[in-house]
Short mmCIF file of C-alpha atoms in Angstrom, two decimals:
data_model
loop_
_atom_site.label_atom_id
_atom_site.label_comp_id
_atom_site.label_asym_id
_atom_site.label_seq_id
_atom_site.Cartn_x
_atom_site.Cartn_y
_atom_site.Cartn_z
CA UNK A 145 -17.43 -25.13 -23.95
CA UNK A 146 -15.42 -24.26 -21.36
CA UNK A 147 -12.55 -26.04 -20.05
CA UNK A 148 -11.86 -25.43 -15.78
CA UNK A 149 -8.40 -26.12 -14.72
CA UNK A 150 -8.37 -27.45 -11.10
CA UNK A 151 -5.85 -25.51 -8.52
CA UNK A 152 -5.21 -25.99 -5.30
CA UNK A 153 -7.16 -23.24 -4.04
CA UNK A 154 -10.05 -21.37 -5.07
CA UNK A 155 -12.05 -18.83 -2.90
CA UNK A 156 -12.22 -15.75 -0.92
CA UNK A 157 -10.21 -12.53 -0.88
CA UNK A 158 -7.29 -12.46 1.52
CA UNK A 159 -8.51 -11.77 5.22
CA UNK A 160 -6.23 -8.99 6.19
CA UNK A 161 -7.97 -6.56 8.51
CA UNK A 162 -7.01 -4.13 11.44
CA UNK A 163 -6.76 -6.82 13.96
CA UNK A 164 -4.93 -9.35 11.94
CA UNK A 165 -1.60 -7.71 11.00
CA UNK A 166 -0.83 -9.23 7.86
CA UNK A 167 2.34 -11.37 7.75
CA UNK A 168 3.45 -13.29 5.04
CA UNK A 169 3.48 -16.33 7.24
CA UNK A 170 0.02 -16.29 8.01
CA UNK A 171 -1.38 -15.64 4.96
CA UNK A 172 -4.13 -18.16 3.31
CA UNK A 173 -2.65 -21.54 1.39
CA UNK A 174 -0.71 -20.23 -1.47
CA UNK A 175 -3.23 -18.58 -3.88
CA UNK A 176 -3.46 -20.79 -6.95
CA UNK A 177 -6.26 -19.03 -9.19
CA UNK A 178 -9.01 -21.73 -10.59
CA UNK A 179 -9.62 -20.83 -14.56
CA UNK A 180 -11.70 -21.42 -17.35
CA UNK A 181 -10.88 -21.16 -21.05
CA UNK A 182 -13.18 -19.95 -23.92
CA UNK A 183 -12.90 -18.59 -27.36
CA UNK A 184 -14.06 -15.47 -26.77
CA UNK A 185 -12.12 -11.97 -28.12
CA UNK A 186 -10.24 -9.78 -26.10
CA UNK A 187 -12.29 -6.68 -24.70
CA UNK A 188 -11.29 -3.43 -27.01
CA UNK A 189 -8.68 -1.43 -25.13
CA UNK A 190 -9.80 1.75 -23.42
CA UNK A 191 -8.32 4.39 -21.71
CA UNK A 192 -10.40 6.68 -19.16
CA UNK A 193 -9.63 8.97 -16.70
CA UNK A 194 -10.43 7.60 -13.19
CA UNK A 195 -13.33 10.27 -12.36
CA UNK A 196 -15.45 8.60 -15.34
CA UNK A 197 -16.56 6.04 -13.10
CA UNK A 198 -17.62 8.58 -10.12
CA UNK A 199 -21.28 7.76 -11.40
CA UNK A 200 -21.13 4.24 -10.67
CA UNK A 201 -20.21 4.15 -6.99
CA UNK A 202 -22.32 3.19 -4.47
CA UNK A 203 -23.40 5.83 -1.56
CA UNK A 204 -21.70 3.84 1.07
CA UNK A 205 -18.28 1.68 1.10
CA UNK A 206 -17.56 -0.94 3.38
CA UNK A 207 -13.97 -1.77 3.81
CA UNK A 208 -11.20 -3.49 5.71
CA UNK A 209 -7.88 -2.61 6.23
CA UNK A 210 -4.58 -4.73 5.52
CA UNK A 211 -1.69 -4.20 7.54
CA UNK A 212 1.97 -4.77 5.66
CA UNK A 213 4.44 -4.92 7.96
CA UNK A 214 7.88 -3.81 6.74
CA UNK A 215 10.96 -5.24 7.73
CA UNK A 216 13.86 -2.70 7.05
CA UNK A 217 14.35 -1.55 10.55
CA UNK A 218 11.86 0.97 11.04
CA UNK A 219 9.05 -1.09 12.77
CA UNK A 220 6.27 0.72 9.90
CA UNK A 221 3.18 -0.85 9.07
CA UNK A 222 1.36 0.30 5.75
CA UNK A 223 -2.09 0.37 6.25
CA UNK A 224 -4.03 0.15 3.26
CA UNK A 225 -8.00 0.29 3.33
CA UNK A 226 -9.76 -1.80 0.98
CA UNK A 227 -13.48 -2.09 -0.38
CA UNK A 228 -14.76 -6.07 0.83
CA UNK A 229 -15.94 -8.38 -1.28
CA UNK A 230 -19.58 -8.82 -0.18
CA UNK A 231 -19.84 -4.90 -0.54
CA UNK A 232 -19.22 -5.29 -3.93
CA UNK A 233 -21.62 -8.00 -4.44
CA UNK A 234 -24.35 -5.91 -2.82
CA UNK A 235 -23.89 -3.60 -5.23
CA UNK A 236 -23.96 -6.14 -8.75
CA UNK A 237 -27.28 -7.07 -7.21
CA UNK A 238 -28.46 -4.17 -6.89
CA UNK A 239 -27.80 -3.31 -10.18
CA UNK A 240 -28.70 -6.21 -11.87
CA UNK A 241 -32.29 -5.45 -9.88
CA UNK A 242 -32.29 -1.94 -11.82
CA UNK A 243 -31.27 -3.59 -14.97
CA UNK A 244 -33.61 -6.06 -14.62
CA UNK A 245 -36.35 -3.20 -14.15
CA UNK A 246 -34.89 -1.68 -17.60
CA UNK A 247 -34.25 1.55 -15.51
CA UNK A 248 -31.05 3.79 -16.99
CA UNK A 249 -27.65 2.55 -16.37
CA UNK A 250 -24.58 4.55 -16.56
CA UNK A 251 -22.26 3.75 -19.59
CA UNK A 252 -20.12 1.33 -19.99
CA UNK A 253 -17.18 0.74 -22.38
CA UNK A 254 -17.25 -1.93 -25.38
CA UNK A 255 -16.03 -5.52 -26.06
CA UNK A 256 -14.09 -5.62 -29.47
CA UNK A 257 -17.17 -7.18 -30.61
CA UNK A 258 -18.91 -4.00 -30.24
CA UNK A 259 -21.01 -5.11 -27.11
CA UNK A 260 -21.28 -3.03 -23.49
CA UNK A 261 -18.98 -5.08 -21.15
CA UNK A 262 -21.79 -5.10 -18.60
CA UNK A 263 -23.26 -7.97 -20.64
CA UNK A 264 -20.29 -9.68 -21.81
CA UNK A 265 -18.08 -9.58 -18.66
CA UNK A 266 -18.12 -12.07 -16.18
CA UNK A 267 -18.01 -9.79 -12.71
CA UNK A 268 -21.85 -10.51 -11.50
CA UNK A 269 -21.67 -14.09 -12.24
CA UNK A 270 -18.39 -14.80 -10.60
CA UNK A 271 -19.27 -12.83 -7.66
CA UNK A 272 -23.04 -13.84 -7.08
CA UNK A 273 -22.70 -17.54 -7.70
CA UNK A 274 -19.38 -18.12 -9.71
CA UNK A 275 -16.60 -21.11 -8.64
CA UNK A 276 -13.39 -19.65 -10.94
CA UNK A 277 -11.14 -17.23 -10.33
CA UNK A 278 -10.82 -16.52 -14.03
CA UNK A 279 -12.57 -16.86 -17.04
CA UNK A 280 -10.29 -15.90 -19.93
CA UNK A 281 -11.20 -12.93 -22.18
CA UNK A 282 -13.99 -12.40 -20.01
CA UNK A 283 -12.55 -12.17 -16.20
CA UNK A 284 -8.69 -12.25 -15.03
CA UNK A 285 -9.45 -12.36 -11.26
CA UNK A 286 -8.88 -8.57 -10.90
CA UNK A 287 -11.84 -8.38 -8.19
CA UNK A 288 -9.46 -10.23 -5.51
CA UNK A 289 -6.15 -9.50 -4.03
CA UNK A 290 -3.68 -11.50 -4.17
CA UNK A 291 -0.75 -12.79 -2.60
CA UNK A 292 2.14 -11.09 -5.21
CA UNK A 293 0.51 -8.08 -4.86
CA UNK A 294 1.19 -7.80 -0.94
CA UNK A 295 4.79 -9.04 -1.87
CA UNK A 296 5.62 -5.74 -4.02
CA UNK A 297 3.38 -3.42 -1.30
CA UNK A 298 6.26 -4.56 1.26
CA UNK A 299 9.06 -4.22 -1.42
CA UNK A 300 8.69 -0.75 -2.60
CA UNK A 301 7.19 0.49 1.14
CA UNK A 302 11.24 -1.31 2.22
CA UNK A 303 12.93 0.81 -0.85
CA UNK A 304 11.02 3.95 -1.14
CA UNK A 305 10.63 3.59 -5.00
CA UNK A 306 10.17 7.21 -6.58
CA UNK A 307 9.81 8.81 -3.08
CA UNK A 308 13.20 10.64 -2.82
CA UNK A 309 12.61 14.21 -2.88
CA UNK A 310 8.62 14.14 -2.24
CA UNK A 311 9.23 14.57 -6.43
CA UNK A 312 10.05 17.76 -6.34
CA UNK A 313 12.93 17.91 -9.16
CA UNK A 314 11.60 15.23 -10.66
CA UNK A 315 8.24 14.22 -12.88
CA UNK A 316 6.76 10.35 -11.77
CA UNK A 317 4.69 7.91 -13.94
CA UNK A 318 3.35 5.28 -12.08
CA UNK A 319 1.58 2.32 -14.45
CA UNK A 320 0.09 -0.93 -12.92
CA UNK A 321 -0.64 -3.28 -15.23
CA UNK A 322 -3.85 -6.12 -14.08
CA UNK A 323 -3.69 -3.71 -11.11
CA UNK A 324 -7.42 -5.12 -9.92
CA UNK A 325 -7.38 -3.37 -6.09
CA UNK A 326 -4.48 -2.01 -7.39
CA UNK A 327 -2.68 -1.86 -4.08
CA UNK A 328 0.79 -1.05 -4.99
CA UNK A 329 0.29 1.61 -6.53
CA UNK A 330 -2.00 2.99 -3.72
CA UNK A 331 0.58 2.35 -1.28
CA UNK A 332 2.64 4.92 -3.63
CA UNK A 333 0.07 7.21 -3.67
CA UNK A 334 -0.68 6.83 0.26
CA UNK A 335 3.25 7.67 0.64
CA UNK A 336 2.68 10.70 -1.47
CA UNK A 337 0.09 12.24 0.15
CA UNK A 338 0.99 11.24 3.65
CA UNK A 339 4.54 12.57 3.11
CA UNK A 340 3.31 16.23 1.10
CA UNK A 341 0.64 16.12 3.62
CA UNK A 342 -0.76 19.50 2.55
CA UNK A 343 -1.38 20.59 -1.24
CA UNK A 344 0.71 23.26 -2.29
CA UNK A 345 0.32 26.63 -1.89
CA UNK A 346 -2.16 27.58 -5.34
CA UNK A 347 -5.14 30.14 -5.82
CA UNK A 348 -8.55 27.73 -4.59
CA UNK A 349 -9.35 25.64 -7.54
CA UNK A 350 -6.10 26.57 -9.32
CA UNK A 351 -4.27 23.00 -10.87
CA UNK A 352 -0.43 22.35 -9.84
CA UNK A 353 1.21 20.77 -12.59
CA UNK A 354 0.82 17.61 -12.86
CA UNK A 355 4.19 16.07 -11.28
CA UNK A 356 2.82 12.16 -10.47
CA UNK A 357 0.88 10.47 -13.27
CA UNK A 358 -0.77 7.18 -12.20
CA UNK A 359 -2.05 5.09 -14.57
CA UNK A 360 -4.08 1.91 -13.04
CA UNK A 361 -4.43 -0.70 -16.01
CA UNK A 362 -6.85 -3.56 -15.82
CA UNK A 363 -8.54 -6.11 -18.19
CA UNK A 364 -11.88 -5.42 -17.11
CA UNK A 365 -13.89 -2.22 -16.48
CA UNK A 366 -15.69 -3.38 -14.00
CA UNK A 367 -12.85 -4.45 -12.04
CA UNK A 368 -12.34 -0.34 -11.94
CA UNK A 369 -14.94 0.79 -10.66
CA UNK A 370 -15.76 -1.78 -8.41
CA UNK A 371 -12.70 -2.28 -6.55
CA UNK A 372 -9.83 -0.03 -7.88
CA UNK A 373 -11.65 3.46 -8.01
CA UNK A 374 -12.91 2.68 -4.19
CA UNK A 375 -9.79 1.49 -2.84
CA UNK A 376 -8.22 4.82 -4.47
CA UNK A 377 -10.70 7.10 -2.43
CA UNK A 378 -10.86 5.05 0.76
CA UNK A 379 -6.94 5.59 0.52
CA UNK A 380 -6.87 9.32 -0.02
CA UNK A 381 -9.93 9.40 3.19
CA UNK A 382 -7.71 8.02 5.24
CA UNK A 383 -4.66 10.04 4.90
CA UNK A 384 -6.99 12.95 4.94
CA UNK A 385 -7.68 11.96 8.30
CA UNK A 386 -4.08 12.28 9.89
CA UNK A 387 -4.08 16.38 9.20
CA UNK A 388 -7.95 17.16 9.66
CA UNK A 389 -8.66 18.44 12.87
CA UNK A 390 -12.20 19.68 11.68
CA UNK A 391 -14.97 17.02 12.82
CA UNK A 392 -16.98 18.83 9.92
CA UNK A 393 -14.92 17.93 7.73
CA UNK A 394 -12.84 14.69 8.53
CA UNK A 395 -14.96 11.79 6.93
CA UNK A 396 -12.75 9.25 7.76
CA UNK A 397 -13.07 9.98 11.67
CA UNK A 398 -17.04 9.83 10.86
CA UNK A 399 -17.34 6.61 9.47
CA UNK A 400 -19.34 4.24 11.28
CA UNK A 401 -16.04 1.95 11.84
CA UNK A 402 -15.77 -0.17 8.48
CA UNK A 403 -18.28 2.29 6.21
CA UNK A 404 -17.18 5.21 4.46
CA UNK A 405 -20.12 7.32 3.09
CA UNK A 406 -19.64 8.84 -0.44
CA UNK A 407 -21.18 11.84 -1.48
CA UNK A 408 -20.26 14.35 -4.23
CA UNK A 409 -18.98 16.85 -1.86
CA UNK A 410 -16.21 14.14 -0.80
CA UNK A 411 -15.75 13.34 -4.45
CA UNK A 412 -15.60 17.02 -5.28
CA UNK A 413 -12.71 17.58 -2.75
CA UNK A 414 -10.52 14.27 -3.27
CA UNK A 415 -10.54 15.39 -7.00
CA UNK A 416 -9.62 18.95 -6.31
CA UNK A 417 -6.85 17.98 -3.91
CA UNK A 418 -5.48 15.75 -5.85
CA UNK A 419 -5.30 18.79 -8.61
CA UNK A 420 -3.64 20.95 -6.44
CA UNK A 421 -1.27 18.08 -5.75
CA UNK A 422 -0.56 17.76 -9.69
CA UNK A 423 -1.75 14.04 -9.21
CA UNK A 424 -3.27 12.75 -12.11
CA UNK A 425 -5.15 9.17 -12.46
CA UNK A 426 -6.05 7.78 -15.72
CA UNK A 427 -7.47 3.82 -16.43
CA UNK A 428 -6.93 1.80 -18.93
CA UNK A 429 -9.21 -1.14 -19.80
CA UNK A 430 -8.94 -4.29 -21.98
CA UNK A 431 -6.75 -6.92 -23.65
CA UNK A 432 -3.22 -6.20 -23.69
CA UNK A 433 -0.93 -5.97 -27.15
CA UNK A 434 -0.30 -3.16 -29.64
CA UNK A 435 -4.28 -1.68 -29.36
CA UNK A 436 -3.53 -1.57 -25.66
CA UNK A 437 -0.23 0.48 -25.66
CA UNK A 438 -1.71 2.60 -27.80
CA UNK A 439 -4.18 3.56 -25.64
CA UNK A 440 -1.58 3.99 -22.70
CA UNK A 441 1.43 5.52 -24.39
CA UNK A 442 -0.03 9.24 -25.24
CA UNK A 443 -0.89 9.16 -21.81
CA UNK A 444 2.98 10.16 -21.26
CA UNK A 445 3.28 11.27 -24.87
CA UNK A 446 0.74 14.29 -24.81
CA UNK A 447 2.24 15.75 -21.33
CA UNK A 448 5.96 15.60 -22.84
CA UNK A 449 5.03 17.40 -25.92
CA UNK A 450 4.86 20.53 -23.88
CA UNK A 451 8.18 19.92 -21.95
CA UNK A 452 11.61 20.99 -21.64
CA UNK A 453 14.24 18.69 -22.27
CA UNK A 454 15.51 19.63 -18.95
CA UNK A 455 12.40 18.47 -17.36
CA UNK A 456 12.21 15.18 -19.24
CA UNK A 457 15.78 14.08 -17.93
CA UNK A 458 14.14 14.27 -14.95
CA UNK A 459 11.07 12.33 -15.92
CA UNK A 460 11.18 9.10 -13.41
CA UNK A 461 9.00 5.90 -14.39
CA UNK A 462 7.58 3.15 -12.58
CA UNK A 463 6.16 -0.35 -14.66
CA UNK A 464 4.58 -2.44 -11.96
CA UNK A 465 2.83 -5.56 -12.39
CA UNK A 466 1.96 -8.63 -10.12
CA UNK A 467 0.16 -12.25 -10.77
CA UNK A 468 -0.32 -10.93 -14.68
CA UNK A 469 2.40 -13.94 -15.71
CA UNK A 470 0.18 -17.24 -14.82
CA UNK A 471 -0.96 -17.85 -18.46
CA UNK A 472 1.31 -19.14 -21.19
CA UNK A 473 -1.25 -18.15 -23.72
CA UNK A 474 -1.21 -14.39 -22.24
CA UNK A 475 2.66 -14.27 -21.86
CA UNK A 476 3.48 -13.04 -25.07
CA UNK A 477 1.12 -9.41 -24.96
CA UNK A 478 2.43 -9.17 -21.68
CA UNK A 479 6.21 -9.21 -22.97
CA UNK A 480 4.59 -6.86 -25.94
CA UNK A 481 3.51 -4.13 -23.50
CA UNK A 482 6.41 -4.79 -20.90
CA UNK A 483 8.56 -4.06 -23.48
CA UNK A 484 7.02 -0.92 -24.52
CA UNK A 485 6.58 0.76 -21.52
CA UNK A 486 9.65 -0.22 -19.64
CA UNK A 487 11.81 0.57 -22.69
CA UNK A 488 10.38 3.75 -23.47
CA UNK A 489 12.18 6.67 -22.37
CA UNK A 490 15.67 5.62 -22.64
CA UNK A 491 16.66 8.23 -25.87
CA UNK A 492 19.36 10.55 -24.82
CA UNK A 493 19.94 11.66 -21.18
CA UNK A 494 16.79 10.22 -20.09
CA UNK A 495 16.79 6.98 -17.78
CA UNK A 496 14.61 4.15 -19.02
CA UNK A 497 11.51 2.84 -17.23
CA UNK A 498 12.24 0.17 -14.59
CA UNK A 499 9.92 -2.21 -13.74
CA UNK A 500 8.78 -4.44 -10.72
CA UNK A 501 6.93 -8.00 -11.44
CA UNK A 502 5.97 -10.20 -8.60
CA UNK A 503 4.56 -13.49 -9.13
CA UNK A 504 4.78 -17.04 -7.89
CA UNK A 505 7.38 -19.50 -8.97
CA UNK A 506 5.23 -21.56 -10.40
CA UNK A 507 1.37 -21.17 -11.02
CA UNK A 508 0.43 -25.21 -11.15
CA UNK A 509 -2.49 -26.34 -13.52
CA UNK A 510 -2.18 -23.62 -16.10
CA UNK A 511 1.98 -23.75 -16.57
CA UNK A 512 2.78 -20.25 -16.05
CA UNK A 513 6.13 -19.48 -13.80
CA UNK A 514 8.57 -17.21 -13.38
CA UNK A 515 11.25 -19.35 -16.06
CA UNK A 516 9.03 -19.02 -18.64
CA UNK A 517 8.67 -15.24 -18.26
CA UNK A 518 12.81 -14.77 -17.72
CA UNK A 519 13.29 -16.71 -20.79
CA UNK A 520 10.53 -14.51 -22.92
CA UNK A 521 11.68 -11.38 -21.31
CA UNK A 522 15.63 -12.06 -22.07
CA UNK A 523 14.31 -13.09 -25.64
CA UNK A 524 13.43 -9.53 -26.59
CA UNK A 525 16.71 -8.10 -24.77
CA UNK A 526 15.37 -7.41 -21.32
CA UNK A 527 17.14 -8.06 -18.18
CA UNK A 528 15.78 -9.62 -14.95
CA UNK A 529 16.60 -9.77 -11.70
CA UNK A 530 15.53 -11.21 -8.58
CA UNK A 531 15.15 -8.43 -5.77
CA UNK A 532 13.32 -10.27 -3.30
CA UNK A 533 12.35 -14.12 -2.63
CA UNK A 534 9.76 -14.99 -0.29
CA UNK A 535 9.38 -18.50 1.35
CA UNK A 536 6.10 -20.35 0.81
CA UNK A 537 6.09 -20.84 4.30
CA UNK A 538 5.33 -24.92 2.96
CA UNK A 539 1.06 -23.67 2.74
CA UNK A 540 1.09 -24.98 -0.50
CA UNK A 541 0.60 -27.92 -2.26
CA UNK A 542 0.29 -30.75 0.15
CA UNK A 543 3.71 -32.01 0.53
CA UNK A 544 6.97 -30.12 1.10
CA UNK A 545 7.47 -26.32 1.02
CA UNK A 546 4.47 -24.20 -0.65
CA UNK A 547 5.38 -22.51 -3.91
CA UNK A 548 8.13 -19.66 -3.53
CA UNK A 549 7.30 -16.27 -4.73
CA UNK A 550 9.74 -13.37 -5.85
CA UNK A 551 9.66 -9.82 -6.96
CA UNK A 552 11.97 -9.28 -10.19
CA UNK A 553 13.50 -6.33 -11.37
CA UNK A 554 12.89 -5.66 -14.93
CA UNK A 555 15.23 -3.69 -17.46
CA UNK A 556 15.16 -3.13 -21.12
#
């Protein structure tokens, strides 16, 4: 039976669009997720490239856009668009109307048990008529976005992480782990293609090689297609927009305000640009631990095989992760697969990985924190350091300051 923890808050996505710049002292009362615990097994690891799940989107998107503003001097605001909630409820219905009529489905991976996810995960129920943020083994809140995440968007858009250059001398792996609307690493990818704003110069439907590797990481597979996989697209749309002068052409300027229509020719050009680009995206689903980096390591593995050693010294990597530290019970395969991907690539002249984790002080009800994770991290001979605190603003918990949040620095 399950056991729900009670948290101070509990309910819908941040509200961060156009007209409501998004500052961190306006933001919702600190973000504590409600949770229920069951006995359940992990789902089986699984790794995917990102245009697997082209099948399963819906013909139309309907986003908003968050505004990050940065604070470094320069006045920026990162505008990130992002699929809304209800949209993606439209769509479980819809589906679960076509299920119901026994019609073909597309196919979906399997639960270490052997069973598709799309009857063992917990996405239509929590969005249709659910009350917890997570459901562990079954759902880890990846459908919502949450407050951390917006902390390390407005960190690395402040420090430029793996920008220098446009990565010309260098090769960059990007991996978000629980990225759910993975909106860091978008914000990379938005810098990317806004900043190498056309594709190099390469015979039509020729592939650069790849130079940025993104790897998007989350527990569920629905939580990629439904939310990640749009928000990459509605990303790539809109920097599209800023260098297409061709009304034929520039579906961004078409969309009916907050609707992007999806259609296989846009599909068929995002994924050839991207190609020319030498931007790959892969996805990796399920429970974290030594299945799970063995699913994600050959990702880097296979491409280096082919290398010079010259070009691996220049290999630059990027371990983000941010509200994946709430859960005692989950800390340990976190440390497992923190350890193996920010201390790979530290033999000879090659730097190690470094990695970014940004989560509350202290997640209240299910005794996660920030401690806890310094202590298990420094345990297997990491390092940690704070790069950035961020005031509660006192939203939180009824009396005093709210709960502080911070974006560490992680070494092996």
């Amino acid at each position: 039976m399950s056991q729900p923890f009670a948290f101070a808050f509990s309910g819908d996505d941040i509200d961060g669009s156009a007209e409501n710049d998004l500052q961190h002292d306006n933001l919702p009362p600190q973000q504590q997720p409600s949770s229920s615990k069951n006995n359940l097994p992990s789902l089986k690891p699984q790794r995917r490239p990102l245009r697997d799940f082209f099948s399963t989107l819906p013909s139309r998107i309907s986003y908003s856009t968050l505004c990050v503003p940065l604070e470094d001097g320069s006045s920026s605001i990162i505008k990130l668009p992002r699929r809304e909630l209800f949209d993606v409820r439209v769509q479980l219905m819809a589906e679960e109307e076509v299920q119901d009529a026994e019609e073909q489905l597309p196919p979906y991976p399997q639960d270490s048990a052997g069973h598709s996810t799309r009857s063992t995960t917990a996405s239509t129920t929590m969005l249709i008529g659910g009350n917890d943020d997570i459901i562990t083994s079954v759902y880890e809140g990846g459908l919502k976005t949450w407050e951390c995440a917006l902390d390390l968007v407005k960190y690395l858009g402040e420090n430029a992480f793996l920008c220098e250059d446009e990565g010309r001398e260098k090769k960059i792996n990007v991996v978000e782990l629980g990225c759910g609307t993975a909106l860091p690493s978008i914000s990379i990818l938005q810098h990317l293609l806004l900043r190498q704003q056309q594709p190099p110069t390469h015979t039509t439907g020729a592939h650069a090689p790849p130079r940025f590797h993104f790897v998007l990481a989350d527990y569920n597979p629905e939580v990629l297609r439904l939310v990640t996989l749009p928000n990459v697209v509605l990303s790539w749309a809109m920097t599209q927009s800023s260098t297409d002068t061709d009304p034929q052409t520039d579906t961004w300027a078409a969309a009916a305000e907050s609707d992007l229509e999806i259609t296989p020719a846009l599909l068929a050009r995002f994924e050839l640009d991207l190609q020319q680009r030498g931007i790959v995206i892969d996805t990796v689903s399920g429970g974290w631990g030594d299945e799970f980096l063995s699913e994600l390591l050959p990702l880097w593995s296979e491409e280096e095989e082919g290398e010079q050693c010259s070009t691996r010294t220049r290999t630059q990597t990027l371990v983000l992760a941010s509200e994946t530290i709430y859960s005692p019970e989950s800390l340990p395969a976190f440390i497992r697969v923190l350890a193996g991907t920010v201390g790979r690539g530290g033999a000879g002249e090659r730097p190690a990985a470094v990695g970014l984790v940004a989560a509350k002080k202290v997640y209240f009800g299910v005794g996660g924190g920030v401690d806890d994770f310094v202590s298990a991290w420094e345990g297997v001979g990491g390092r940690a350091e704070t790069a950035v605190e961020v005031d509660g603003q006192g939203q939180g918990q009824g009396e005093g300051e709210g709960v502080k949040r911070v974006v560490l620095s992680v070494h092996s």
